GROMACS .gro file of C-alpha atoms in nm:
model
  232
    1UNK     CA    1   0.000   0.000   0.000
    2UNK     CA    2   0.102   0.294  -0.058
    3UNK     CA    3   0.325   0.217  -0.355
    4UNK     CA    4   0.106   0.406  -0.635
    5UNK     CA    5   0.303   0.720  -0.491
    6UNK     CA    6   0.670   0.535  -0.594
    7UNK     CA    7   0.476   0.456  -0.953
    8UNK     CA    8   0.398   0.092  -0.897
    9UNK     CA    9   0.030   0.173  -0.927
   10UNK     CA   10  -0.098   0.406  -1.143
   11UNK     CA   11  -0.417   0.504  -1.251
   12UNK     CA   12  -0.661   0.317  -1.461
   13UNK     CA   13  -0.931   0.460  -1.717
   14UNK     CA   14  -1.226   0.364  -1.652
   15UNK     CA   15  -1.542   0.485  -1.384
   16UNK     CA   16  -1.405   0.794  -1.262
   17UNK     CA   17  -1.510   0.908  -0.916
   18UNK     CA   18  -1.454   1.232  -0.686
   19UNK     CA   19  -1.185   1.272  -0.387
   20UNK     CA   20  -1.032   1.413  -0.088
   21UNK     CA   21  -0.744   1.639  -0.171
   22UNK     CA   22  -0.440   1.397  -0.212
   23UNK     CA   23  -0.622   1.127  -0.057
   24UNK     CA   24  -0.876   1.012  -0.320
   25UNK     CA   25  -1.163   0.956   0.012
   26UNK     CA   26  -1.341   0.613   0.120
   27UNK     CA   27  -1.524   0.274   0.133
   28UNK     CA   28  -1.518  -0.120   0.262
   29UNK     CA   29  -1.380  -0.612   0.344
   30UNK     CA   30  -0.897  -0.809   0.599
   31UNK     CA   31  -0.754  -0.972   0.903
   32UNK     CA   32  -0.693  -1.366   0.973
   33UNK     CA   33  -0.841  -1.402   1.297
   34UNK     CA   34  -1.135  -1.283   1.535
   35UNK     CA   35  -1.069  -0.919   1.746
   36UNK     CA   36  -0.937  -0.930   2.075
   37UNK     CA   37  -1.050  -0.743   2.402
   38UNK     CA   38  -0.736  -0.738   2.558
   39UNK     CA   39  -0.563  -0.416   2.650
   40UNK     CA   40  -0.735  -0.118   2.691
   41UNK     CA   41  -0.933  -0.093   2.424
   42UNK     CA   42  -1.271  -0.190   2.568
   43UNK     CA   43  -1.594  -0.344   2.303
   44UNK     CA   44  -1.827  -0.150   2.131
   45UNK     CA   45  -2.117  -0.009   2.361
   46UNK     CA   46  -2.418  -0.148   2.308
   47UNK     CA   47  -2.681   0.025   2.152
   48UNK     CA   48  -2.956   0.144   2.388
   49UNK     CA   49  -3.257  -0.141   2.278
   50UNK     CA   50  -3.569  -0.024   2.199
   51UNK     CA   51  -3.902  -0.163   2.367
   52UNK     CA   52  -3.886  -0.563   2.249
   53UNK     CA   53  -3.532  -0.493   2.081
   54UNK     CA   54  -3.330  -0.685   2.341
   55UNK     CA   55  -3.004  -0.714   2.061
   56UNK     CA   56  -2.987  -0.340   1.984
   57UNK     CA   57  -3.061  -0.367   1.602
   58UNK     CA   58  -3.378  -0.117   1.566
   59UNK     CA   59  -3.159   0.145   1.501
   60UNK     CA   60  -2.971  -0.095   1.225
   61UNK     CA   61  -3.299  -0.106   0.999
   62UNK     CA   62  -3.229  -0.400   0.823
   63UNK     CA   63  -2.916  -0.529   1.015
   64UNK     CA   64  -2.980  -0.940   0.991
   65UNK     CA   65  -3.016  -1.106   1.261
   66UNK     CA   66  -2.803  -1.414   1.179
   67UNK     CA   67  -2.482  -1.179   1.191
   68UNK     CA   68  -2.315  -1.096   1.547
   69UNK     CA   69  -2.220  -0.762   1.603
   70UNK     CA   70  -1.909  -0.628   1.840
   71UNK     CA   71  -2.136  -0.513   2.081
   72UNK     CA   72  -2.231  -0.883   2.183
   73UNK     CA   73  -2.045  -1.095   2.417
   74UNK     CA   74  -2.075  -1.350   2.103
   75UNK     CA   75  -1.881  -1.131   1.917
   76UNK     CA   76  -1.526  -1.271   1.993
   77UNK     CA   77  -1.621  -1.626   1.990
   78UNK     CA   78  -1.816  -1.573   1.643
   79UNK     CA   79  -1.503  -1.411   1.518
   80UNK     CA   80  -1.285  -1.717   1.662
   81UNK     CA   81  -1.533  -2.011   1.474
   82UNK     CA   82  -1.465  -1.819   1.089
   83UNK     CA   83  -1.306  -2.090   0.905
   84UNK     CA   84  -0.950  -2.096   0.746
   85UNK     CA   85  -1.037  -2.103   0.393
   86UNK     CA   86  -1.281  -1.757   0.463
   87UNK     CA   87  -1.041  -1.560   0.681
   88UNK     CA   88  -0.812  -1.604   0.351
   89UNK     CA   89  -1.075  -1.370   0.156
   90UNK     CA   90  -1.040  -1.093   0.373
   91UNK     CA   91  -0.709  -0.984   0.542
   92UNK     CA   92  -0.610  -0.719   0.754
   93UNK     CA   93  -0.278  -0.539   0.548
   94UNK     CA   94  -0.118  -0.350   0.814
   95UNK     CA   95  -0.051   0.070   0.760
   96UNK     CA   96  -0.001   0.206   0.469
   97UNK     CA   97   0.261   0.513   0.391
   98UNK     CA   98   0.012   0.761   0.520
   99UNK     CA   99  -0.108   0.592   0.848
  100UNK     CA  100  -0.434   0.472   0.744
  101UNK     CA  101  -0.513   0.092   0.851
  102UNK     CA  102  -0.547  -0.155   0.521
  103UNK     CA  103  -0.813  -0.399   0.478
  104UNK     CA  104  -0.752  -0.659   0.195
  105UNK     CA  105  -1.022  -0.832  -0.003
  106UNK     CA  106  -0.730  -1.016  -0.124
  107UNK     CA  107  -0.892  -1.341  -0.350
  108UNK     CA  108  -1.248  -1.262  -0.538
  109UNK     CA  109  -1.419  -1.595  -0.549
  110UNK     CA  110  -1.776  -1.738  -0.580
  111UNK     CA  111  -1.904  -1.790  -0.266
  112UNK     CA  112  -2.127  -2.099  -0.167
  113UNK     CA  113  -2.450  -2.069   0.016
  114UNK     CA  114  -2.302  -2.159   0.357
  115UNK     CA  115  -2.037  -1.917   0.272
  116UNK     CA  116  -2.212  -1.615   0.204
  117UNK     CA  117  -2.261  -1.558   0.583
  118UNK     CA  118  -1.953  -1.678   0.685
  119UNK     CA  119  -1.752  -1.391   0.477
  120UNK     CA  120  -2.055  -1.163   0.602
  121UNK     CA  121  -1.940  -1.200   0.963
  122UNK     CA  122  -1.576  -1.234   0.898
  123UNK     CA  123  -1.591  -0.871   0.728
  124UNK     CA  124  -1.756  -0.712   1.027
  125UNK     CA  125  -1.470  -0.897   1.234
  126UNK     CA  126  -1.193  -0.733   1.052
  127UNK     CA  127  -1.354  -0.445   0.984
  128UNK     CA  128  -1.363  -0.406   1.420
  129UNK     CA  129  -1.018  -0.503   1.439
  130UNK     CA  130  -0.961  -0.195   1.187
  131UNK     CA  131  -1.085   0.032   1.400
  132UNK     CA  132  -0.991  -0.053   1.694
  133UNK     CA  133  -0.641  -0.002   1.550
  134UNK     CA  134  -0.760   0.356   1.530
  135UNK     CA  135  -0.948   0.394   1.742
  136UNK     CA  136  -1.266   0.451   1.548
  137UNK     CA  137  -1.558   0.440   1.835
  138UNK     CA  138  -1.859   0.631   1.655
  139UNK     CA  139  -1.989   0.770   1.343
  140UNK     CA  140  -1.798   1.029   1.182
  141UNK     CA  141  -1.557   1.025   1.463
  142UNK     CA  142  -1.371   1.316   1.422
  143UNK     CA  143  -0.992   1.291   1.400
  144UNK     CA  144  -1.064   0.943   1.267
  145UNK     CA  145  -1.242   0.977   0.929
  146UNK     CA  146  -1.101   0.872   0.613
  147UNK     CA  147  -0.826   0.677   0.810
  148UNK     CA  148  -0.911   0.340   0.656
  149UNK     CA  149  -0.855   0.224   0.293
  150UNK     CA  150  -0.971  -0.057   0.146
  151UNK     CA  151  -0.793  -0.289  -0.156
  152UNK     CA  152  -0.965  -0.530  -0.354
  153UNK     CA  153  -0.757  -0.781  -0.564
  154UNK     CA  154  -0.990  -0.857  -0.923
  155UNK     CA  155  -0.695  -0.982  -1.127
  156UNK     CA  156  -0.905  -1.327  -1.091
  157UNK     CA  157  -1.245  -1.180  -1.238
  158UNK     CA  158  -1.313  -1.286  -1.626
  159UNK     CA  159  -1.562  -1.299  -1.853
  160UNK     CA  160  -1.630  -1.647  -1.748
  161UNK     CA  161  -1.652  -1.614  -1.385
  162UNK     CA  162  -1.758  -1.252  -1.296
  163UNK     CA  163  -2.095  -1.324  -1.280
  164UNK     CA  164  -2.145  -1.551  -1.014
  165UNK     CA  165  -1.843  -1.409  -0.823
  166UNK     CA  166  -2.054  -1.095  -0.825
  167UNK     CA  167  -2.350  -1.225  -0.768
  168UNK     CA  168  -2.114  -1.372  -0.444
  169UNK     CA  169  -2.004  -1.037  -0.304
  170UNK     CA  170  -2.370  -0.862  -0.389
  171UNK     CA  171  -2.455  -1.091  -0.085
  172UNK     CA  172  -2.188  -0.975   0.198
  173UNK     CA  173  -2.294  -0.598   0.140
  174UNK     CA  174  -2.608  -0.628   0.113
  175UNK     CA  175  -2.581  -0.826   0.471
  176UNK     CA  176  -2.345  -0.578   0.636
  177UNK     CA  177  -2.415  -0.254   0.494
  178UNK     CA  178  -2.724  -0.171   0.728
  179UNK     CA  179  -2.482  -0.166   1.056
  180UNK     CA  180  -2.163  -0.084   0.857
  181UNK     CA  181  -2.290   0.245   0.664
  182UNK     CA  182  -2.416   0.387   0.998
  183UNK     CA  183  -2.091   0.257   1.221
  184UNK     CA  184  -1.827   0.340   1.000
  185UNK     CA  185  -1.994   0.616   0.840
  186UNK     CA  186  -1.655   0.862   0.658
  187UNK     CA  187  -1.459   0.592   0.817
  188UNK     CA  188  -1.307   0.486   0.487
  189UNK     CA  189  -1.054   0.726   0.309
  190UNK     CA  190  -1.030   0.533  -0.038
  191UNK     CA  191  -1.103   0.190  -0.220
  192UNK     CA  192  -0.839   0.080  -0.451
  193UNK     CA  193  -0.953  -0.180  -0.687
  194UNK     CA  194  -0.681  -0.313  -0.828
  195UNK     CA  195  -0.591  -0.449  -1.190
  196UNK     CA  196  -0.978  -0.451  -1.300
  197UNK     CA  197  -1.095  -0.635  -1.639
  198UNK     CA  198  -1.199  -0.472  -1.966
  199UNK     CA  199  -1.545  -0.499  -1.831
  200UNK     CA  200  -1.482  -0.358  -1.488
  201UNK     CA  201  -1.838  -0.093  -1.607
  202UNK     CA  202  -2.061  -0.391  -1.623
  203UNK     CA  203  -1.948  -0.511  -1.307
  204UNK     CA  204  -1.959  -0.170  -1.122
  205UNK     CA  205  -2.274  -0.114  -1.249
  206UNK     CA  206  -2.463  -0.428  -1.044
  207UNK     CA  207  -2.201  -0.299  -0.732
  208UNK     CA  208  -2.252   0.047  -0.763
  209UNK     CA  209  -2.648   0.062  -0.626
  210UNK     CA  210  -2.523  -0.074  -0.315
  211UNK     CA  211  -2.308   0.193  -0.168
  212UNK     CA  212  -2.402   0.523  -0.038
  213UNK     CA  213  -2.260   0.878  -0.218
  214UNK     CA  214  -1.956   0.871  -0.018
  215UNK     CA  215  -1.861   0.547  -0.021
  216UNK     CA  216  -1.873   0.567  -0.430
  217UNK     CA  217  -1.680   0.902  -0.420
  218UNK     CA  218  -1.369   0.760  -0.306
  219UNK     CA  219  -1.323   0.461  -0.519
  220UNK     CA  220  -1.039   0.410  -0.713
  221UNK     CA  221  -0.947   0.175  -0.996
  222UNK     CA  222  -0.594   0.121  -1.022
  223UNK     CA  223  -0.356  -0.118  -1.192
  224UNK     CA  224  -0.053  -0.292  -1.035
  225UNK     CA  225   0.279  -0.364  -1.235
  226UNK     CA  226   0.368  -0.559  -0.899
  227UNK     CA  227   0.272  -0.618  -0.505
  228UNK     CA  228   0.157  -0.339  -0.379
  229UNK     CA  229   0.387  -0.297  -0.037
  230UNK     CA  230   0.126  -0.343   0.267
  231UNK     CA  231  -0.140  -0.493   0.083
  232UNK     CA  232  -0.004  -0.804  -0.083
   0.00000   0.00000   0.00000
């Protein structure tokens, strides 16, 4: 990460979208293992539950129930039971040259059924360790914004496979969006997606819908002559 400033990225024609100043602004799915309480970073405070809301999700409209959030004491031990071969998908990527904490969708695949939710709570695992790495603790947390960036690996999409593997990742936002776009609202500072097909419009066109004004605004398509230092 961070290497498109020595001119191992550069950028890409294609879907153009609005920025930040020098930091093309933000986004969202990294990290191989559940989030730890340890230290003194304490978990999320629970929302205040509404009459018959004993989980805290009115004010998620839409949040699913399946998912655990960081709020619950569940939380850790849902993180802990993701399996190997879904922690792979998403990785946290460490800091990049400016500070900001990486998240890595690092292999696009289709997804099976039983999957689906398994990458679903996985990303809202690693997207908790991100911020607590920051120290992100509310909504447009100020001081924090735009301090996480987000890099997506498509080099495996063709014109075979980018259907279903679409149709694959159409499920984890639409499943974590309702908590994540109020959470981590200006939390992300850009999305790089990196080394995008020919036919990256059709595909950003079923994506697109599902992300909120500034979440579109600050992503990025890039291509890679080689790993990209911090989010390989």
């Amino acid at each position: 990460v961070g290497a498109e400033a020595d001119g191992q990225v550069v950028a890409r024609s294609g879907p153009r979208c609005s920025g930040r100043g020098a930091i093309e602004q933000k986004a969202l799915v990294g990290g191989s293992g559940g989030p730890s309480f340890d230290g003194p970073e304490a978990p999320a405070a629970p929302p205040r539950p509404a009459a018959g809301d004993a989980r805290g999700l009115a004010q998620y409209p839409g949040a699913p129930a399946w998912l655990v959030y960081p709020w619950e004491r569940s939380f850790p031990q849902a993180c802990r039971g993701v399996p190997e071969a879904v922690i792979g998908v998403i990785k946290l990527g460490g800091k990049d040259t400016q500070g900001r904490e990486v998240i890595v969708v690092h292999s696009l695949k289709q997804l099976s059924a039983s999957e689906v939710p398994q990458v679903s709570q996985h990303a809202l695992c690693v997207l908790d360790r991100a911020g607590k790495a920051l120290g992100w603790k509310r909504p447009l947390h100020e001081g924090k914004m735009y301090t996480l960036r987000v890099v997506v690996h498509c080099s495996s999409l063709t014109s075979t496979n980018w259907l279903s593997i679409v149709h694959s990742a159409v499920g984890v936002i639409q499943a974590i969006r309702p908590f994540v776009n109020i959470h981590y609202d200006h939390f992300p500072g850009s999305i790089d997606i990196l080394d995008p097909p020919s036919f990256v419009s059709a595909v950003w066109a079923f994506i697109n819908p599902l992300f909120d004004q500034p979440t579109r605004d600050v992503v990025r398509f890039l291509r890679s002559t080689s790993a990209v230092g911090g989010a390989s």
